[in-house]
Amino acid sequence: MNLKNKLLFFFGLWSCTMAFGQLSTYDYKQELKGISEQWHTITLPNQTFQNSNDNLSDIRIYGVTATDTIESPYILQVSSEKNSKKEIAFKLLNTTSNKDGYYFTYEVATIEAINKIDLNFNETNFNWHIVLEGSQTQNDWFKILDDYRILSVQNNQTNYTYSTLTFPESKYKYYRLLVKSEAKPELKQAVISLDGSVNASYNTYPITFMNIAQKGKKTILDIDLNQRMPISFLKLKVADEVDYYRSVKLQYISDSIQTEKGLKYTYRNLYNGTVSSIDTTGFKFTSTLAQKLRIIIQNNDNQALQIESAVAKGYTHKLLARFNNEADYYMVYGNKNASKPTYDIQQITSSIPENAPALTLGDIQEISKPKPALKRPLFENKLWLWLVMGAVILVLGWFTLRMMAKR
């Protein structure tokens, strides 16, 4: 092997060492399989959330070649709701009443689709049923909602209002609202709108009820998601068929310390609201990585609710990554010191395709760490010990001879 080939060999060996040395700062890696295009999507598996930082700042995509390590840029896509609301102009035509209740008739300026009406009443306590109808001529009326319930309860224990009408998209020139009430409702405001929000894409997680306890006037439920997951939705299934309106607080365990009496947990709030028999859609809140949850229901002087089960969900998380070079690519994570990356593609998105093909992830592998060099004892070799002893004997003999010569 000539000098040139030797240099190329050692340079390649050094480059590979540096490449895998960069990966060794992370704990886990998964091979990316099926790269055929410049852009691909990668759905994050559950294990990623278990072993990543709270803000997922340590996720990287590295390509390893014979001479270099390439970092591929990506965009983290969280499939949360996309909110869109367009208010529709309208006017109140008349207000009438009969034995069934009080009617409010509205005319929409242009025939546009609507699917939501927000009602705001002066009354602070009511329990009414609503009928909503639509018509093009005010002669023939077609039911959109029938026996729809709205409610407001405000007292020392509860402050709860549910007065939003939601229904499939409808296109009528006239809308008639019947409030089934013995006394005339004081309707301050009605907002007619088209809610074009796009629902989120969720993953449903298996859960375990760890504990359900009654403490004073509170019900406390402890739930385990079995591993740390990004949670953003929770729904309780209540067996009670009577009306209920209870304040609820949702918390998660953010930390724990070992004490003489066992583990002591630190809780942080995720959601404060109301669980009621009227609105059973569930609770939505900011996506948070958590494993153990605590739900606190304030019963006041009421009988505790019978909680049958719970449903926990989280937004789907994907990476949209760009691959410019041929290499063996890996997704790596598990580095507490890693900060969130900043890539150009996060600001310039015009060239990013809408439907990039998905990649397959290989098995999770722990990344081997370089073992620290052991410091060997200086005098582990007996030759060193004999040399030192010989030197000491020579020095002592030399001083002894000097002293005898002086005498």
XYZ file of C-alpha atoms in Angstrom:
407
model
C 0.000 0.000 0.000
C 1.586 3.266 -1.144
C 1.587 6.484 0.888
C -1.412 7.983 -0.975
C -3.611 4.951 -0.354
C -2.550 4.854 3.292
C -3.548 8.504 3.737
C -6.929 7.894 2.064
C -7.505 4.849 4.271
C -6.716 6.656 7.504
C -8.746 9.721 6.426
C -11.776 7.513 5.727
C -11.328 5.739 9.055
C -11.087 9.090 10.858
C -14.206 10.407 9.082
C -16.258 7.364 10.043
C -15.075 7.693 13.626
C -16.177 11.354 13.651
C -19.535 10.470 12.068
C -20.418 7.833 14.614
C -18.952 10.034 17.323
C -21.570 12.655 16.479
C -24.333 10.060 16.747
C -22.940 8.835 20.049
C -24.184 12.002 21.792
C -27.711 10.551 21.419
C -29.203 7.516 23.130
C -31.364 5.971 20.411
C -31.467 5.633 16.639
C -33.858 4.194 14.050
C -32.922 3.552 10.461
C -35.008 5.314 7.795
C -36.015 2.874 5.053
C -37.452 3.447 1.599
C -35.915 6.825 0.694
C -36.701 7.417 -2.969
C -37.675 11.094 -3.195
C -36.238 14.385 -2.009
C -39.096 14.839 0.502
C -40.562 12.229 2.847
C -42.746 12.130 5.952
C -41.886 10.203 9.114
C -44.577 9.415 11.684
C -43.037 9.561 15.148
C -43.523 6.289 17.051
C -44.665 6.303 20.671
C -41.225 5.316 21.934
C -39.825 8.608 20.633
C -41.937 10.589 23.102
C -40.852 8.336 25.952
C -37.153 9.011 25.352
C -37.086 12.578 23.959
C -36.960 15.994 25.590
C -40.224 17.667 26.602
C -40.186 19.968 23.545
C -38.771 17.272 21.204
C -35.715 19.492 20.701
C -33.311 16.547 20.453
C -34.722 14.870 17.344
C -32.251 14.833 14.442
C -31.948 13.098 11.091
C -28.378 12.131 10.215
C -27.034 10.558 7.043
C -23.790 8.630 7.350
C -21.507 8.247 4.304
C -18.001 6.810 4.008
C -16.454 10.224 4.647
C -18.996 12.468 6.325
C -22.116 12.939 8.466
C -25.009 14.855 6.870
C -27.804 16.497 8.862
C -31.113 16.550 6.998
C -33.525 19.414 7.790
C -37.089 18.702 8.818
C -40.333 20.398 9.835
C -42.279 19.021 12.806
C -45.939 18.753 11.785
C -48.483 18.468 14.603
C -51.970 17.729 13.263
C -53.897 20.065 15.584
C -57.170 21.794 14.758
C -57.132 24.580 12.179
C -59.637 27.162 13.361
C -61.593 29.229 10.846
C -64.743 31.231 11.526
C -66.596 33.517 9.117
C -69.409 35.654 10.519
C -72.427 36.030 8.233
C -74.344 39.330 8.035
C -78.035 39.105 9.010
C -80.888 41.127 10.500
C -83.692 40.376 12.950
C -87.046 40.538 11.114
C -89.515 39.970 13.946
C -90.146 38.469 17.363
C -93.402 36.649 18.044
C -94.779 34.109 20.509
C -97.483 31.476 20.920
C -98.243 28.597 23.253
C -95.024 26.825 22.194
C -92.719 29.714 23.153
C -90.944 32.704 21.615
C -89.863 32.998 17.976
C -86.972 35.021 16.568
C -86.839 35.260 12.761
C -83.635 36.299 10.955
C -82.866 37.166 7.346
C -79.417 36.445 5.957
C -78.148 39.106 3.552
C -76.831 36.571 1.048
C -77.529 32.880 0.813
C -74.365 31.554 2.424
C -73.835 28.339 4.306
C -73.861 28.520 8.114
C -73.368 25.871 10.782
C -73.209 27.781 14.062
C -75.268 30.325 16.005
C -73.930 31.778 19.257
C -76.695 33.055 21.560
C -76.151 35.550 24.363
C -79.013 36.148 26.823
C -79.407 38.610 29.680
C -80.630 35.776 31.881
C -77.938 34.093 33.965
C -79.959 30.990 34.884
C -82.047 29.151 32.309
C -82.776 25.669 30.986
C -84.481 25.911 27.579
C -85.068 23.729 24.564
C -84.553 25.140 21.069
C -86.053 24.476 17.636
C -84.203 25.900 14.626
C -85.824 26.007 11.192
C -84.826 27.315 7.756
C -86.831 28.616 4.802
C -86.341 30.295 1.439
C -89.789 31.976 1.353
C -91.075 32.001 4.977
C -93.934 29.765 3.828
C -92.362 26.337 4.084
C -90.085 25.777 7.097
C -87.638 22.882 7.433
C -86.263 21.728 10.763
C -82.516 21.984 11.291
C -82.441 21.363 15.063
C -85.212 19.899 17.178
C -85.381 19.920 20.966
C -81.809 21.227 21.240
C -80.967 22.087 24.835
C -79.200 25.225 26.047
C -78.390 25.916 29.659
C -76.939 28.456 32.081
C -76.240 27.805 35.766
C -74.589 30.538 37.814
C -74.429 30.406 41.620
C -71.878 30.189 44.416
C -70.878 26.688 43.337
C -71.212 26.716 39.532
C -70.620 29.143 36.673
C -71.578 27.294 33.498
C -73.187 28.376 30.212
C -73.838 26.336 27.090
C -75.733 28.381 24.471
C -74.075 27.651 21.108
C -76.104 25.951 18.380
C -74.069 23.684 16.105
C -75.558 21.871 13.123
C -74.684 20.633 9.600
C -74.049 23.322 6.989
C -77.330 24.913 5.854
C -78.181 27.433 3.137
C -81.413 29.326 3.721
C -82.437 32.939 3.314
C -84.480 32.893 6.535
C -83.895 31.208 9.898
C -86.480 30.896 12.667
C -85.474 30.231 16.244
C -88.023 28.925 18.763
C -87.109 29.204 22.446
C -89.451 27.050 24.527
C -89.866 29.281 27.541
C -92.841 30.512 29.555
C -91.275 33.957 30.016
C -89.861 35.997 27.153
C -86.097 35.473 26.853
C -83.972 38.621 26.726
C -81.788 37.762 23.761
C -78.982 40.341 23.729
C -77.072 39.043 20.741
C -76.998 36.287 18.144
C -73.910 35.629 16.004
C -74.481 33.575 12.870
C -71.335 32.078 11.369
C -69.736 29.405 9.240
C -67.227 27.432 11.272
C -64.722 26.079 8.767
C -62.405 24.581 11.357
C -60.568 21.405 10.387
C -60.591 18.698 13.020
C -57.326 17.362 14.372
C -55.900 13.943 13.591
C -55.619 12.044 16.877
C -53.987 8.910 18.196
C -55.992 7.151 20.909
C -53.943 5.841 23.837
C -54.684 2.868 26.080
C -55.087 3.958 29.690
C -55.163 2.355 33.121
C -57.220 3.625 36.052
C -54.752 3.638 38.917
C -57.086 4.987 41.578
C -60.557 6.519 42.046
C -61.049 8.061 45.474
C -63.485 10.354 47.289
C -61.780 13.000 49.413
C -64.218 15.291 51.142
C -66.409 16.826 48.437
C -64.028 15.883 45.627
C -63.587 12.886 43.366
C -59.940 12.242 42.458
C -59.071 9.995 39.534
C -55.506 8.930 38.795
C -54.858 7.697 35.243
C -51.742 6.129 33.727
C -51.089 6.270 29.965
C -48.523 3.471 30.460
C -45.772 5.604 28.882
C -45.108 9.284 28.263
C -47.249 10.518 25.377
C -48.333 13.874 23.875
C -51.865 14.285 25.245
C -54.293 17.011 24.108
C -57.770 15.507 24.602
C -59.569 13.699 27.416
C -63.159 12.528 27.682
C -64.866 10.980 30.693
C -67.702 8.494 30.332
C -70.184 9.112 33.140
C -72.834 6.498 33.990
C -75.203 8.962 35.722
C -78.344 9.793 33.729
C -79.326 12.804 35.852
C -78.185 16.346 35.016
C -74.801 17.346 36.406
C -72.501 20.362 36.124
C -69.246 19.979 38.028
C -66.033 21.968 38.020
C -63.126 19.820 36.887
C -59.350 20.228 37.012
C -56.934 18.144 34.964
C -53.304 17.834 36.082
C -50.240 15.817 35.122
C -47.170 14.694 37.061
C -44.220 16.816 35.973
C -41.660 15.595 38.509
C -41.143 13.331 41.511
C -38.726 13.084 44.425
C -37.939 10.183 46.720
C -38.763 10.795 50.394
C -38.796 8.629 53.515
C -42.524 8.071 52.944
C -42.070 7.141 49.274
C -42.349 9.108 46.035
C -43.736 12.635 46.254
C -45.182 13.997 42.992
C -45.275 17.511 41.584
C -48.448 18.283 39.610
C -49.024 20.902 36.926
C -52.374 22.075 35.559
C -53.466 21.087 32.055
C -57.116 22.171 32.020
C -59.766 23.887 34.150
C -63.398 23.699 33.105
C -66.721 21.946 33.587
C -67.906 18.401 33.055
C -71.631 18.392 32.322
C -74.469 16.223 31.051
C -75.179 18.778 28.295
C -71.773 19.030 26.631
C -70.149 15.598 26.506
C -67.619 16.319 23.761
C -64.611 16.157 26.106
C -61.780 18.505 27.057
C -59.238 19.979 24.635
C -56.016 21.567 25.862
C -52.443 22.369 24.870
C -50.515 19.283 23.776
C -48.260 18.168 26.645
C -45.966 15.189 27.127
C -47.266 13.306 30.151
C -47.758 9.798 31.467
C -49.670 10.073 34.737
C -52.772 12.269 34.974
C -54.961 13.386 37.851
C -58.590 14.507 37.428
C -60.209 16.402 40.309
C -64.016 16.771 40.162
C -65.649 19.208 42.598
C -68.904 17.598 43.739
C -69.892 20.262 46.306
C -72.917 18.811 48.128
C -73.893 16.477 45.293
C -73.492 12.735 45.095
C -70.238 11.700 43.430
C -70.433 10.877 39.725
C -69.998 7.298 38.549
C -67.036 7.400 36.164
C -67.088 4.324 33.923
C -64.093 4.983 31.692
C -61.979 7.643 30.017
C -60.634 8.262 26.522
C -57.234 9.943 26.089
C -55.958 11.196 22.732
C -53.021 13.121 21.336
C -52.230 14.871 18.082
C -50.414 12.885 15.408
C -46.777 14.054 15.120
C -44.873 13.800 11.835
C -41.557 14.982 10.452
C -41.435 16.354 6.916
C -37.781 15.868 5.957
C -35.611 16.717 2.954
C -32.926 14.356 1.666
C -30.366 15.798 -0.747
C -27.595 13.182 -0.705
C -27.249 9.428 -0.803
C -26.404 8.068 2.619
C -27.527 5.683 5.337
C -30.036 7.823 7.235
C -31.069 7.519 10.858
C -33.501 9.356 13.089
C -31.801 9.871 16.457
C -33.060 11.196 19.786
C -32.316 11.123 23.479
C -29.977 14.030 24.217
C -30.909 16.272 27.143
C -28.378 18.923 26.108
C -29.665 19.303 22.538
C -31.367 22.576 21.633
C -34.113 22.906 19.038
C -32.675 23.010 15.501
C -33.236 25.942 13.131
C -33.513 25.150 9.428
C -34.146 27.336 6.375
C -37.061 25.174 5.266
C -39.009 26.232 8.364
C -39.243 29.753 6.926
C -39.321 28.937 3.192
C -42.144 26.476 2.590
C -43.167 27.322 -0.988
C -41.184 24.454 -2.525
C -42.388 21.802 -0.082
C -44.749 19.204 -1.642
C -48.174 18.688 -0.081
C -48.164 14.885 -0.203
C -44.697 13.483 0.432
C -44.394 9.659 0.627
C -43.971 8.124 4.072
C -40.853 6.324 5.248
C -40.610 3.139 7.265
C -38.695 3.209 10.531
C -36.400 0.406 11.546
C -36.168 -1.096 15.018
C -35.128 1.086 17.933
C -31.433 0.638 18.679
C -29.470 1.962 21.595
C -26.437 3.913 20.428
C -23.227 2.590 21.932
C -21.158 5.128 23.829
C -17.356 5.303 23.758
C -16.048 3.842 26.973
C -14.027 6.270 29.084
C -10.326 5.452 29.191
C -9.342 3.777 32.429
C -6.519 5.411 34.335
C -4.080 2.631 35.104
C -2.029 2.817 38.296
C 1.407 4.288 37.707
C 3.149 1.421 39.482
C 1.022 -1.394 38.145
C 4.104 -2.641 36.208
C 6.627 -4.245 38.600
C 9.576 -2.990 36.517
C 8.659 0.613 37.465
C 8.575 -0.390 41.116
C 12.065 -2.012 40.959
C 13.512 0.989 39.127
C 12.169 3.402 41.765
C 13.432 1.222 44.605
C 16.856 0.987 42.923
C 17.011 4.759 42.505
C 16.131 5.273 46.195
C 18.859 2.805 47.258
C 21.436 4.555 45.051
C 20.538 7.994 46.468
C 20.680 6.728 50.075
C 24.025 4.954 49.400
C 25.484 8.079 47.831
C 24.521 10.200 50.861
C 25.923 7.558 53.212
C 29.297 7.484 51.413
C 29.480 11.282 51.476
C 28.919 11.366 55.229
C 31.578 8.672 55.861
C 34.111 10.518 53.677
C 33.644 13.711 55.673
C 34.473 11.842 58.894
